[in-house]
XYZ file of C-alpha atoms in Angstrom:
307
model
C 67.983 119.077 89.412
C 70.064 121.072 92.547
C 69.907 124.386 92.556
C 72.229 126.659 93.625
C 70.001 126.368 97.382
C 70.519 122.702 97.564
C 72.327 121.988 101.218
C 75.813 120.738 100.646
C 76.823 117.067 101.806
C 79.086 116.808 104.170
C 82.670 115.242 104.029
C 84.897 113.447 106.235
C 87.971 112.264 106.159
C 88.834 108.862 104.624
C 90.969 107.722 107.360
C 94.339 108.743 108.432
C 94.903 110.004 104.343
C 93.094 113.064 105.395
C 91.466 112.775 102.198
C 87.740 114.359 102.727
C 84.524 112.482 101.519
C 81.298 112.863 100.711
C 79.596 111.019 103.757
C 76.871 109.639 101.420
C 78.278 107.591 98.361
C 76.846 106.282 95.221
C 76.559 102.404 94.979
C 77.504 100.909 91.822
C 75.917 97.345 91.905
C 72.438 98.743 91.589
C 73.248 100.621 88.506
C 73.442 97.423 86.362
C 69.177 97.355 86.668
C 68.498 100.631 86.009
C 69.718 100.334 82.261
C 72.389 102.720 80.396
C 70.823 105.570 80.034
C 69.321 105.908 83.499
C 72.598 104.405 85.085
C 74.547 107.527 83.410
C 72.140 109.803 84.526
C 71.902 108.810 88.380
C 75.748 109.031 88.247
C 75.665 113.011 86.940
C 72.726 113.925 89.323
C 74.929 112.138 92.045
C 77.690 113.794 92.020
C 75.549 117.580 90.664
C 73.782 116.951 94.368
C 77.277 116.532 96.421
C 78.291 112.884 96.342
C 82.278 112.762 95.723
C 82.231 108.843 96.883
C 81.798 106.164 93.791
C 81.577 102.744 94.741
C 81.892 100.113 91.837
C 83.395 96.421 91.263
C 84.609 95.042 88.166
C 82.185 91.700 88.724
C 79.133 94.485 88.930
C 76.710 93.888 85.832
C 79.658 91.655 84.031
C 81.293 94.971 83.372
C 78.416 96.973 82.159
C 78.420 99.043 85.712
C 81.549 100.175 85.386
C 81.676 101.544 81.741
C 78.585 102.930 82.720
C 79.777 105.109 85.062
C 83.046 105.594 82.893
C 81.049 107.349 80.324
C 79.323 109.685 82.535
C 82.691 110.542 84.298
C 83.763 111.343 80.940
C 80.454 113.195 79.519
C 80.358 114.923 82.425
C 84.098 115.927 82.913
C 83.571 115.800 86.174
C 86.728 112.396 87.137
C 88.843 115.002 89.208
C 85.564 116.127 91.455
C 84.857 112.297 92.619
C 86.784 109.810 94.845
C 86.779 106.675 92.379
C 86.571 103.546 93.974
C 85.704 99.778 91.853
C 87.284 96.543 93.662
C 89.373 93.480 92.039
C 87.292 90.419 92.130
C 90.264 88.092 91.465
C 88.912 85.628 93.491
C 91.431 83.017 93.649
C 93.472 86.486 94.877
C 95.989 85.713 92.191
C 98.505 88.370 90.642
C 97.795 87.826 86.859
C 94.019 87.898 86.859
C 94.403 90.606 89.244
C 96.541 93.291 86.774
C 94.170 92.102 83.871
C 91.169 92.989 85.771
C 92.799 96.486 86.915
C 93.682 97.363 83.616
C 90.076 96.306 82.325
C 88.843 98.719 85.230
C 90.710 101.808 83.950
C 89.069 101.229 80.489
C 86.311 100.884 81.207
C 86.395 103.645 83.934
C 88.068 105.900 81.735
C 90.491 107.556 83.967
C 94.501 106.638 84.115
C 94.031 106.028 88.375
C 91.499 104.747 90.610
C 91.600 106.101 93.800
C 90.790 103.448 95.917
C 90.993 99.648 94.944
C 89.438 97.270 97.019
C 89.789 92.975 96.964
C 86.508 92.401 97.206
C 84.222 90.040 99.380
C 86.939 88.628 101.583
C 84.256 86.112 103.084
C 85.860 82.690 103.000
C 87.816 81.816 105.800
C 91.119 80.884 103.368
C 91.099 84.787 101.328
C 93.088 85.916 103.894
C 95.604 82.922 102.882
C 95.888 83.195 99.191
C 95.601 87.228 99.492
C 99.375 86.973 100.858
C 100.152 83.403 98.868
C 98.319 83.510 95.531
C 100.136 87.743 94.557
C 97.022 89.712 95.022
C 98.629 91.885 97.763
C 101.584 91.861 95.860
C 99.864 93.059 92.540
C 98.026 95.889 94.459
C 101.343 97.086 95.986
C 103.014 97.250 92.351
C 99.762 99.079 90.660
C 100.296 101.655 93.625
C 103.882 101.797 92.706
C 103.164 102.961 89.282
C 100.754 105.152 90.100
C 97.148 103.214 89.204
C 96.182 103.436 92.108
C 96.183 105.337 95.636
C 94.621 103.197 98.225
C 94.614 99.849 98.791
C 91.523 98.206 100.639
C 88.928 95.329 101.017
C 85.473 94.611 101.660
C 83.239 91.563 103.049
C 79.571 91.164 103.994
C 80.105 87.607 105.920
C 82.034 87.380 109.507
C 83.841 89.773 111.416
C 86.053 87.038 112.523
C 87.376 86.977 108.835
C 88.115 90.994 108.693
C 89.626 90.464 112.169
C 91.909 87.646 110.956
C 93.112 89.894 108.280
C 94.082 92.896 110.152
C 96.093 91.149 112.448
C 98.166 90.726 109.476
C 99.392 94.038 110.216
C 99.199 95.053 106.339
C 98.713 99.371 106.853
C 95.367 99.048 104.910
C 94.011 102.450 103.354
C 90.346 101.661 103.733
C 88.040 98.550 104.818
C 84.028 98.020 103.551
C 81.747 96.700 106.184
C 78.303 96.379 106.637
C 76.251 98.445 109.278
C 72.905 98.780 110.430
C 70.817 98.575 113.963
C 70.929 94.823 112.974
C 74.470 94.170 113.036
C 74.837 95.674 116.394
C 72.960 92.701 117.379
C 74.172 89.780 115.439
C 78.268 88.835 114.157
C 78.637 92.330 114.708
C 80.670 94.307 112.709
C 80.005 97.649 114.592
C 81.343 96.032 117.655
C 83.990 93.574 117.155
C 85.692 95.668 113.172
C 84.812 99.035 113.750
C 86.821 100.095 116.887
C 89.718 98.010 115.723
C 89.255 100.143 112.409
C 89.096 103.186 113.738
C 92.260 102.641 115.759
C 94.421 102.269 113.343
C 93.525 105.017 111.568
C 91.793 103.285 108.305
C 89.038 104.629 106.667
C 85.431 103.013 107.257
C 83.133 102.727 104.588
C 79.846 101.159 105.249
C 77.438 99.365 103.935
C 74.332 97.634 103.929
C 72.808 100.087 105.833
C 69.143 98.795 104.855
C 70.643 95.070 105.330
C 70.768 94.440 101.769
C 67.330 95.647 101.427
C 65.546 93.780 103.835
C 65.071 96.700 106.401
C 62.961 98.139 104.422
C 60.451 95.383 105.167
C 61.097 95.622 109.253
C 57.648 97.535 110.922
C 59.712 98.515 113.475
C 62.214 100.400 111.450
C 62.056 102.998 109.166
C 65.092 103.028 106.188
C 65.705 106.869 107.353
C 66.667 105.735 110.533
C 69.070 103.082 109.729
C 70.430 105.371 107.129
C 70.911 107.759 109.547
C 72.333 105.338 112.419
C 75.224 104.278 109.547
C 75.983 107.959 109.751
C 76.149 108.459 113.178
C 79.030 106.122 113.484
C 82.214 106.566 112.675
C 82.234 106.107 109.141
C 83.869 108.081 106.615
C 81.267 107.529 104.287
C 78.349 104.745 104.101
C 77.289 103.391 100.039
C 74.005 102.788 99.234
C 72.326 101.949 96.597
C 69.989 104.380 94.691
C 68.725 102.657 92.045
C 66.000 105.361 91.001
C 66.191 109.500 90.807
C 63.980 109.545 93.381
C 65.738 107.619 96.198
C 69.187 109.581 95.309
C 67.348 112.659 96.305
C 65.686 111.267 99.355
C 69.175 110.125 100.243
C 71.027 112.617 99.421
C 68.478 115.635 101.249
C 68.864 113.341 104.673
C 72.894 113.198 103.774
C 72.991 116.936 102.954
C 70.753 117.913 106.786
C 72.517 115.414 108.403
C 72.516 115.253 112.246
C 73.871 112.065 114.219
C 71.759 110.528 116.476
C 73.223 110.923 120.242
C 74.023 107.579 122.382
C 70.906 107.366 123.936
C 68.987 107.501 120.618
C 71.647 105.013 118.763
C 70.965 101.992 121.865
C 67.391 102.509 121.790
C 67.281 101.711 117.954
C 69.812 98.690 119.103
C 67.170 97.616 121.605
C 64.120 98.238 119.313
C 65.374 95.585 116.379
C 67.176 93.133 119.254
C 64.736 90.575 119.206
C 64.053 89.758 115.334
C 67.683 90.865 114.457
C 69.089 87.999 116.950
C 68.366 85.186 114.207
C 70.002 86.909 111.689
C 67.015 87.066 109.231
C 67.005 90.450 108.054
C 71.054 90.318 107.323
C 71.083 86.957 105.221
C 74.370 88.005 103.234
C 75.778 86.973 106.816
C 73.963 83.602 107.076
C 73.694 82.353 103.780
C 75.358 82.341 100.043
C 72.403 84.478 98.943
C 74.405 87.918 99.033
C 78.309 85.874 97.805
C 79.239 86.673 94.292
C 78.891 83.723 91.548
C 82.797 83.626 91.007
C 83.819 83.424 94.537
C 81.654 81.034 94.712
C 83.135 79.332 92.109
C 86.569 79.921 92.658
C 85.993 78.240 96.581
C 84.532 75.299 94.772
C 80.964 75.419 95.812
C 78.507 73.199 93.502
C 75.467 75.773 93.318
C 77.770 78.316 91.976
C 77.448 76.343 88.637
């Protein structure tokens, strides 16, 4: 467990709030395999070692995630140190299934406000349609009205043309969930076509993905600290992964905690060293295929294997 020695993680703000964040933050889909007891405990350690940034969704184990980390939260009394984030997986991006699954969220969370909620896998090229038509924005702008929430924000793995289509709704989004790695720079690129439009307006970046859903790990080429560490060096305010075992929280959270960015020179020559086998998209299939897409958006866009 830290000691009183262990290096601090550093924060960052999330966007123009000017709320600071751990740079490293806790995934929550992983939790659902590592079983109750363990799940609990990788949340405490978590947050003991410096991670303020919780990342959940209330699709993530059919529930079991999130009241997961709800009773550690609670065990632990540690709600107020954390940034809580979980996203609505309404996926028809209706208002009624929408405040259900909020208020389900806050039970099972335990807490009377979630910090940041985020619609979640905006992937299909008609989200961005029933988001404004179906009362999902609308039911998001209420639940901040009565205080449920703070932030409002979204998330998608598939095509930056999608995110793009969305900003240029001009809705003043809190925070948006993207996947980076030395791959992406290379293929649909998120780094180059979301990020800068991100960062100037002023929303928060959180990343993800930075192992490309786990797939980096098996690239010769690459090592997982690296593309750890190249999520970091952008400008993110904080990049989710998931730690699944004790072990890999520390190893994650020691690199967070010494954290130096790689310069420009350094960043390109990781670009150039994955351009070749990351042109294809291989290594990021949650881009390519319905691998990485969520049963009930799947489901709710009408797709046969989704049964």
């Amino acid at each position: 467990m830290p000691t009183q020695a262990t290096p601090l993680i550093p924060h960052r703000p999330l966007g123009r709030s000017g709320h600071q964040v751990s740079i490293l933050g806790l995934g929550g889909f992983h939790l659902a395999a590592a079983g109750q007891k363990e799940a609990m405990r990788l949340v405490r350690e978590a947050i003991d070692r410096g991670i303020t940034f919780l990342d959940n969704a209330w699709e993530y184990g059919d529930g079991r995630c999130e009241r997961w980390m709800g009773l550690a939260l609670k065990e632990s009394g540690a709600r107020d140190r954390v940034t809580l984030m979980t996203k609505c997986c309404a996926h028809q991006r209706d208002y009624k299934t929408a405040m259900q699954q909020l208020d389900e969220s806050l039970t099972r969370l335990r807490t009377d406000r979630i910090d940041l909620w985020q619609f979640h896998e905006i992937i299909y090229d008609n989200d961005i349609e029933w988001l404004y038509e179906h009362g999902g924005l609308d039911a998001a702008l209420e639940a901040r009205d009565q205080g449920k929430i703070r932030w409002i924000g979204f998330t998608g793995h598939k095509a930056p043309h999608i995110h793009l289509k969305l900003l240029q709704r001009d809705f003043p989004w809190d925070a948006v969930q993207i996947p980076l790695n030395p791959m992406d720079a290379t293929y649909r690129s998120f780094e180059r076509q979301v990020l800068p439009e991100l960062v100037r307006r002023g929303i928060g970046v959180i990343g993800m993905k930075s192992m490309g859903g786990g797939a980096i790990t098996r690239v010769r080429t690459l090592k997982p600290d690296e593309a750890l560490r190249y999520s970091l060096s952008l400008p993110v305010a904080t990049v989710v992964s998931g730690m699944e075992s004790g072990a890999l929280l520390r190893k994650n959270a020691r690199l967070a905690a010494n954290f130096k960015p790689f310069h420009p020179g350094e960043m390109d020559a990781l670009r150039q060293r994955v351009r070749l086998i990351a042109g294809d998209g291989r290594f990021e299939r949650y881009k390519t295929t319905q691998d990485f897409d969520g049963k009930l958006g799947r489901i709710a866009h009408g797709f046969d294997d989704a049964d």
